[in-house]
Amino acid sequence: MTKFGRHDGRTLIDLMTESSIRALEDAGARDKSVDAVYAASMLAGELNNRTAIGSALVDQLVLFPAAAERLENGPAAGGSAIKNAYCAIACGMYDTVLVTGGEKMRHVRGETITDYVATMTHMEAEYVHGITLPSLAGMLARLCMERYGLSKEDLSRVAVKNHLNGSKNPYAHIQQPVTLEGIYGSPEAEVNNPPIADPIRMYDCCPVTDGAASVLLCATEKAKEYTDTPIRIAGIGHATDIMAVQDRKDPAVLEAVRISAAQAFKMAKMTPQDMNLAELHDAFTILEIVESEDAGFFKKGTGHIALRDGVTALDGKLPINPSGGLKARGHPVGATGVSQVVELTWQLRGDADRRQVKGARRAFSCNMGGFGNNVVSFVLERS
Amino acid sequence: MTKFGRHDGRTLIDLMTESSIRALEDAGARDKSVDAVYAASMLAGELNNRTAIGSALVDQLVLFPAAAERLENGPAAGGSAIKNAYCAIACGMYDTVLVTGGEKMRHVRGETITDYVATMTHMEAEYVHGITLPSLAGMLARLCMERYGLSKEDLSRVAVKNHLNGSKNPYAHIQQPVTLEGIYGSPEAEVNNPPIADPIRMYDCCPVTDGAASVLLCATEKAKEYTDTPIRIAGIGHATDIMAVQDRKDPAVLEAVRISAAQAFKMAKMTPQDMNLAELHDAFTILEIVESEDAGFFKKGTGHIALRDGVTALDGKLPINPSGGLKARGHPVGATGVSQVVELTWQLRGDADRRQVKGARRAFSCNMGGFGNNVVSFVLERS
């Protein structure tokens, strides 16, 4: 990965080139052939005036005539790219594929970003009426409060946990811990943490971030040529849901999380209980809680209880977002799905330093596009 | 396919839904499950304010929880989508995949389109200096004239041939035949056919077009459930070239065409001489001539001779662009690579009516992104 954060004066391709070179060097693959480059980005054209950035990466890295693609699948672009690279290797088309996700978005005004990210909502039923992702998160949080007894404080607890994890991650955009008192309940907190879409406040939202992340995938039988600690993609799931949230049978259920996670666990022949840690898509704090239930880790309506009890803390039974998550590591949208897999790879290798989950062997990631429209899940395992 | 042309008052998703339904109906698959939808588009975000359009298509077609991707690979997006759908089936991830490419671009000013399409050129070496695709085509044409004796009249001959083919294609944007006298050499022709980037004139350029095209892919062993005349993807090639044309060893050679075509023929265990017809990426007339050489059909520098001799005409030995090509069928960029495969499928089935290539059994397509940066080639065969 690059450091996530603000990268003024550098281009999207600069960032993606940096993370690509880091991945190739990490794998000792700078002098080996790469058959294809899968680039992931949501807004390369809209924000950076660049299309077909897979080609640009091949050019920068001098990997001709490697095939090059760009996957754009909203904030799930990174997951999509890894899935398709996996398929290209699994069918025998390629032996070695570089997957790089990136986004350069912090130079653009926040309102503009909010609008662009909303281009994945339903055009006629949502987008034209001014629906944004924070507003959907606000409504989901309200529904969970009414139905499951979740409190505003619980939302802040996700932020406190993920900021603490992020403070131990040198790649995180935000490395500053926060306290519950600092962001919730006091007059000072009201000022520091203004409302965005009630009950969602600023500390319930991920930042707007620049960054890139890369993984090198290869056929299982080739992995030992690159490393003594290869990480295996044991399971993949990918599912869609009804776009307009108002049309879903139960808007408190992220059906595509449920289905894609079940697919990934089935393919891996494992269960949620086999996982030692997870990276979930906490673009908003409420999403981490709901995803932790719909992915199968906790019974519906009890995710916030597990959070309160410290189950999902770094030293808990199932650490969630040891990296700091989208909340603290940051959310360069096209990079996010890849950065989750990078974090899990480091964790499963035992290379995660101060945020290491002890004895991690198996891990889960969930990368979401839209408001649960399109979800890619992975189960990873240390071979 | 939808009819290619101008579709005011309809959205990109409307067009992609129409071609998707046509493909599903053609395959008798409206009531069968589809495991994934691969959408291809170059400029969905920039021109239509839509991202992750695979999700939108799943939603419109009610195919939940089918996986959904969007491939953006410049004008090679359609080819990329088909390739990745093929891999997903070949590795056993999915059985049935719908691939739909589309672009809605004619509502935007021509100069704006020229700029957007140039976002695939090299940012620092080309784009910022005002390089556009027509200007690169002009320079390639000039070089071929100097080196191989190609004439301006030869460029017009591509247009005349492809307009004649397009006049027999009810899906083509332009169905009006033109004569050599009408577009070249007379004072009237000078007015009808103004210079764009000397020696390239208006009739040497494809139009700006709205449209969508779809194919349904499935595992070979399942194909007979859908049709008695399945068309097999026998070969796939995909290669990149140095982005900045000025840095290529020989700017008259489209190296990525050469390599991707060779890969596709090798995978198919066939040669260019085994092909009965081809759809080439004639965004500019000069490209059809150069691609016909670099794909291996004619010796370098002799493509224009084959054209003059009628070899590439509809009744010639190797008909090229029986559909009318990008020149007459039109070029909705993300749809083009898919529409080439649709045309070849119709031709190989014997369903191409007045433009049918008699006895067609094997066919080749070449889908190009940028100015030869990124090329996807297919060899198709009637099973």
JSON list of C-alpha atoms in Angstrom, two decimals, chain A residues 11 38 42-43 45-46 48-53 55-56 58-60 64-74 80 83-84 86-88 90-91 93-94 116 118-124 127 236 238-244 259 373-374, chain B residues 11 38 42-43 45-46 48-53 55-56 58-60 64-74 80 83-84 86-88 90-91 93-94 116 118-124 127 236 238-244 259 373-374:
[
{"chain": "A", "resi": 11, "resn": "THR", "atom": "CA", "xyz": [-1.41, 11.73, -9.73]},
{"chain": "A", "resi": 38, "resn": "TYR", "atom": "CA", "xyz": [-6.15, -5.54, -13.06]},
{"chain": "A", "resi": 42, "resn": "MET", "atom": "CA", "xyz": [-14.38, 4.10, -9.08]},
{"chain": "A", "resi": 43, "resn": "LEU", "atom": "CA", "xyz": [-13.80, 7.67, -10.24]},
{"chain": "A", "resi": 45, "resn": "GLY", "atom": "CA", "xyz": [-12.41, 9.42, -15.21]},
{"chain": "A", "resi": 46, "resn": "GLU", "atom": "CA", "xyz": [-14.62, 11.76, -13.22]},
{"chain": "A", "resi": 48, "resn": "ASN", "atom": "CA", "xyz": [-8.65, 12.45, -12.64]},
{"chain": "A", "resi": 49, "resn": "ASN", "atom": "CA", "xyz": [-9.53, 12.60, -16.33]},
{"chain": "A", "resi": 50, "resn": "ARG", "atom": "CA", "xyz": [-8.03, 9.15, -16.88]},
{"chain": "A", "resi": 51, "resn": "THR", "atom": "CA", "xyz": [-9.63, 6.07, -18.44]},
{"chain": "A", "resi": 52, "resn": "ALA", "atom": "CA", "xyz": [-8.34, 2.52, -18.98]},
{"chain": "A", "resi": 53, "resn": "ILE", "atom": "CA", "xyz": [-5.84, 3.00, -16.17]},
{"chain": "A", "resi": 55, "resn": "SER", "atom": "CA", "xyz": [-2.98, 0.33, -19.57]},
{"chain": "A", "resi": 56, "resn": "ALA", "atom": "CA", "xyz": [-1.37, 3.31, -17.88]},
{"chain": "A", "resi": 58, "resn": "VAL", "atom": "CA", "xyz": [1.42, -1.44, -17.55]},
{"chain": "A", "resi": 59, "resn": "ASP", "atom": "CA", "xyz": [3.10, 1.53, -19.23]},
{"chain": "A", "resi": 60, "resn": "GLN", "atom": "CA", "xyz": [4.51, 2.99, -16.00]},
{"chain": "A", "resi": 64, "resn": "PHE", "atom": "CA", "xyz": [4.26, -4.92, -21.96]},
{"chain": "A", "resi": 65, "resn": "PRO", "atom": "CA", "xyz": [2.49, -6.80, -23.42]},
{"chain": "A", "resi": 66, "resn": "ALA", "atom": "CA", "xyz": [0.65, -7.72, -20.18]},
{"chain": "A", "resi": 67, "resn": "ALA", "atom": "CA", "xyz": [-3.13, -7.66, -20.56]},
{"chain": "A", "resi": 68, "resn": "ALA", "atom": "CA", "xyz": [-4.73, -4.75, -18.71]},
{"chain": "A", "resi": 69, "resn": "GLU", "atom": "CA", "xyz": [-8.23, -4.17, -17.39]},
{"chain": "A", "resi": 70, "resn": "ARG", "atom": "CA", "xyz": [-9.96, -1.62, -15.22]},
{"chain": "A", "resi": 71, "resn": "LEU", "atom": "CA", "xyz": [-12.73, -2.76, -12.92]},
{"chain": "A", "resi": 72, "resn": "GLU", "atom": "CA", "xyz": [-15.16, -0.09, -11.79]},
{"chain": "A", "resi": 73, "resn": "ASN", "atom": "CA", "xyz": [-17.73, -1.40, -9.41]},
{"chain": "A", "resi": 74, "resn": "GLY", "atom": "CA", "xyz": [-18.26, 1.57, -7.15]},
{"chain": "A", "resi": 80, "resn": "SER", "atom": "CA", "xyz": [-14.22, -7.19, -8.15]},
{"chain": "A", "resi": 83, "resn": "LYS", "atom": "CA", "xyz": [-12.17, -11.83, -7.98]},
{"chain": "A", "resi": 84, "resn": "ASN", "atom": "CA", "xyz": [-11.65, -11.49, -11.73]},
{"chain": "A", "resi": 86, "resn": "TYR", "atom": "CA", "xyz": [-8.48, -15.00, -9.42]},
{"chain": "A", "resi": 87, "resn": "CYS", "atom": "CA", "xyz": [-10.74, -16.39, -12.17]},
{"chain": "A", "resi": 88, "resn": "ALA", "atom": "CA", "xyz": [-8.21, -15.54, -14.89]},
{"chain": "A", "resi": 90, "resn": "ALA", "atom": "CA", "xyz": [-7.88, -20.34, -11.97]},
{"chain": "A", "resi": 91, "resn": "CYS", "atom": "CA", "xyz": [-8.94, -21.00, -15.58]},
{"chain": "A", "resi": 93, "resn": "MET", "atom": "CA", "xyz": [-5.38, -17.90, -18.77]},
{"chain": "A", "resi": 94, "resn": "TYR", "atom": "CA", "xyz": [-2.63, -16.30, -16.67]},
{"chain": "A", "resi": 116, "resn": "TYR", "atom": "CA", "xyz": [-20.19, 11.24, -7.21]},
{"chain": "A", "resi": 118, "resn": "ALA", "atom": "CA", "xyz": [-24.19, 8.65, -4.92]},
{"chain": "A", "resi": 119, "resn": "THR", "atom": "CA", "xyz": [-24.06, 7.85, -8.66]},
{"chain": "A", "resi": 120, "resn": "MET", "atom": "CA", "xyz": [-24.32, 4.22, -7.62]},
{"chain": "A", "resi": 121, "resn": "THR", "atom": "CA", "xyz": [-27.75, 4.70, -6.01]},
{"chain": "A", "resi": 122, "resn": "HIS", "atom": "CA", "xyz": [-30.94, 4.13, -8.01]},
{"chain": "A", "resi": 123, "resn": "MET", "atom": "CA", "xyz": [-31.19, 6.93, -10.58]},
{"chain": "A", "resi": 124, "resn": "GLU", "atom": "CA", "xyz": [-34.94, 7.47, -10.56]},
{"chain": "A", "resi": 127, "resn": "TYR", "atom": "CA", "xyz": [-30.43, 9.83, -6.86]},
{"chain": "A", "resi": 236, "resn": "ILE", "atom": "CA", "xyz": [-15.00, -15.86, -2.79]},
{"chain": "A", "resi": 238, "resn": "HIS", "atom": "CA", "xyz": [-20.19, -11.86, -4.77]},
{"chain": "A", "resi": 239, "resn": "ALA", "atom": "CA", "xyz": [-23.84, -10.85, -4.66]},
{"chain": "A", "resi": 240, "resn": "THR", "atom": "CA", "xyz": [-26.15, -7.99, -5.56]},
{"chain": "A", "resi": 241, "resn": "ASP", "atom": "CA", "xyz": [-29.24, -6.60, -3.88]},
{"chain": "A", "resi": 242, "resn": "ILE", "atom": "CA", "xyz": [-32.21, -4.47, -4.96]},
{"chain": "A", "resi": 243, "resn": "MET", "atom": "CA", "xyz": [-30.75, -1.01, -5.64]},
{"chain": "A", "resi": 244, "resn": "ALA", "atom": "CA", "xyz": [-33.44, 1.19, -4.11]},
{"chain": "A", "resi": 259, "resn": "ILE", "atom": "CA", "xyz": [-25.37, -14.05, 0.45]},
{"chain": "A", "resi": 373, "resn": "ASN", "atom": "CA", "xyz": [-26.06, -3.11, -3.80]},
{"chain": "A", "resi": 374, "resn": "ASN", "atom": "CA", "xyz": [-22.97, -5.08, -4.67]},
{"chain": "B", "resi": 11, "resn": "THR", "atom": "CA", "xyz": [-30.88, 6.41, -20.60]},
{"chain": "B", "resi": 38, "resn": "TYR", "atom": "CA", "xyz": [-20.57, -8.12, -16.84]},
{"chain": "B", "resi": 42, "resn": "MET", "atom": "CA", "xyz": [-16.10, 3.63, -21.12]},
{"chain": "B", "resi": 43, "resn": "LEU", "atom": "CA", "xyz": [-17.87, 6.82, -20.04]},
{"chain": "B", "resi": 45, "resn": "GLY", "atom": "CA", "xyz": [-19.78, 8.13, -15.11]},
{"chain": "B", "resi": 46, "resn": "GLU", "atom": "CA", "xyz": [-18.48, 11.03, -17.16]},
{"chain": "B", "resi": 48, "resn": "ASN", "atom": "CA", "xyz": [-24.34, 9.64, -17.74]},
{"chain": "B", "resi": 49, "resn": "ASN", "atom": "CA", "xyz": [-23.59, 10.17, -14.06]},
{"chain": "B", "resi": 50, "resn": "ARG", "atom": "CA", "xyz": [-23.81, 6.43, -13.41]},
{"chain": "B", "resi": 51, "resn": "THR", "atom": "CA", "xyz": [-21.27, 4.11, -11.78]},
{"chain": "B", "resi": 52, "resn": "ALA", "atom": "CA", "xyz": [-21.27, 0.35, -11.13]},
{"chain": "B", "resi": 53, "resn": "ILE", "atom": "CA", "xyz": [-23.78, -0.12, -13.95]},
{"chain": "B", "resi": 55, "resn": "SER", "atom": "CA", "xyz": [-25.59, -3.53, -10.46]},
{"chain": "B", "resi": 56, "resn": "ALA", "atom": "CA", "xyz": [-28.11, -1.31, -12.23]},
{"chain": "B", "resi": 58, "resn": "VAL", "atom": "CA", "xyz": [-29.10, -6.73, -12.43]},
{"chain": "B", "resi": 59, "resn": "ASP", "atom": "CA", "xyz": [-31.71, -4.48, -10.82]},
{"chain": "B", "resi": 60, "resn": "GLN", "atom": "CA", "xyz": [-33.52, -3.67, -14.07]},
{"chain": "B", "resi": 64, "resn": "PHE", "atom": "CA", "xyz": [-30.61, -10.85, -7.92]},
{"chain": "B", "resi": 65, "resn": "PRO", "atom": "CA", "xyz": [-28.33, -11.98, -6.41]},
{"chain": "B", "resi": 66, "resn": "ALA", "atom": "CA", "xyz": [-26.27, -12.30, -9.63]},
{"chain": "B", "resi": 67, "resn": "ALA", "atom": "CA", "xyz": [-22.73, -10.95, -9.29]},
{"chain": "B", "resi": 68, "resn": "ALA", "atom": "CA", "xyz": [-22.21, -7.72, -11.21]},
{"chain": "B", "resi": 69, "resn": "GLU", "atom": "CA", "xyz": [-19.10, -6.01, -12.57]},
{"chain": "B", "resi": 70, "resn": "ARG", "atom": "CA", "xyz": [-18.33, -3.09, -14.79]},
{"chain": "B", "resi": 71, "resn": "LEU", "atom": "CA", "xyz": [-15.34, -3.27, -17.06]},
{"chain": "B", "resi": 72, "resn": "GLU", "atom": "CA", "xyz": [-13.95, 0.04, -18.28]},
{"chain": "B", "resi": 73, "resn": "ASN", "atom": "CA", "xyz": [-11.09, -0.37, -20.65]},
{"chain": "B", "resi": 74, "resn": "GLY", "atom": "CA", "xyz": [-11.59, 2.54, -23.00]},
{"chain": "B", "resi": 80, "resn": "SER", "atom": "CA", "xyz": [-12.40, -7.05, -21.75]},
{"chain": "B", "resi": 83, "resn": "LYS", "atom": "CA", "xyz": [-12.75, -12.11, -21.78]},
{"chain": "B", "resi": 84, "resn": "ASN", "atom": "CA", "xyz": [-13.37, -11.88, -18.04]},
{"chain": "B", "resi": 86, "resn": "TYR", "atom": "CA", "xyz": [-15.14, -16.32, -20.25]},
{"chain": "B", "resi": 87, "resn": "CYS", "atom": "CA", "xyz": [-12.56, -16.78, -17.47]},
{"chain": "B", "resi": 88, "resn": "ALA", "atom": "CA", "xyz": [-15.25, -16.78, -14.76]},
{"chain": "B", "resi": 90, "resn": "ALA", "atom": "CA", "xyz": [-13.91, -21.48, -17.55]},
{"chain": "B", "resi": 91, "resn": "CYS", "atom": "CA", "xyz": [-12.71, -21.64, -13.94]},
{"chain": "B", "resi": 93, "resn": "MET", "atom": "CA", "xyz": [-17.12, -19.86, -10.80]},
{"chain": "B", "resi": 94, "resn": "TYR", "atom": "CA", "xyz": [-20.26, -19.35, -12.94]},
{"chain": "B", "resi": 116, "resn": "TYR", "atom": "CA", "xyz": [-13.07, 12.28, -23.20]},
{"chain": "B", "resi": 118, "resn": "ALA", "atom": "CA", "xyz": [-8.40, 11.15, -25.43]},
{"chain": "B", "resi": 119, "resn": "THR", "atom": "CA", "xyz": [-8.29, 10.45, -21.66]},
{"chain": "B", "resi": 120, "resn": "MET", "atom": "CA", "xyz": [-6.77, 7.09, -22.61]},
{"chain": "B", "resi": 121, "resn": "THR", "atom": "CA", "xyz": [-3.72, 8.67, -24.26]},
{"chain": "B", "resi": 122, "resn": "HIS", "atom": "CA", "xyz": [-0.54, 9.28, -22.26]},
{"chain": "B", "resi": 123, "resn": "MET", "atom": "CA", "xyz": [-1.26, 12.07, -19.75]},
{"chain": "B", "resi": 124, "resn": "GLU", "atom": "CA", "xyz": [2.08, 13.85, -19.82]},
{"chain": "B", "resi": 127, "resn": "TYR", "atom": "CA", "xyz": [-2.95, 14.43, -23.55]},
{"chain": "B", "resi": 236, "resn": "ILE", "atom": "CA", "xyz": [-8.69, -15.06, -26.88]},
{"chain": "B", "resi": 238, "resn": "HIS", "atom": "CA", "xyz": [-5.18, -9.48, -25.02]},
{"chain": "B", "resi": 239, "resn": "ALA", "atom": "CA", "xyz": [-2.10, -7.29, -25.18]},
{"chain": "B", "resi": 240, "resn": "THR", "atom": "CA", "xyz": [-0.91, -3.79, -24.37]},
{"chain": "B", "resi": 241, "resn": "ASP", "atom": "CA", "xyz": [1.54, -1.48, -26.10]},
{"chain": "B", "resi": 242, "resn": "ILE", "atom": "CA", "xyz": [3.59, 1.55, -25.10]},
{"chain": "B", "resi": 243, "resn": "MET", "atom": "CA", "xyz": [1.05, 4.33, -24.50]},
{"chain": "B", "resi": 244, "resn": "ALA", "atom": "CA", "xyz": [2.83, 7.27, -26.07]},
{"chain": "B", "resi": 259, "resn": "ILE", "atom": "CA", "xyz": [0.45, -9.92, -30.22]},
{"chain": "B", "resi": 373, "resn": "ASN", "atom": "CA", "xyz": [-2.65, 0.71, -26.24]},
{"chain": "B", "resi": 374, "resn": "ASN", "atom": "CA", "xyz": [-4.88, -2.18, -25.31]}
]
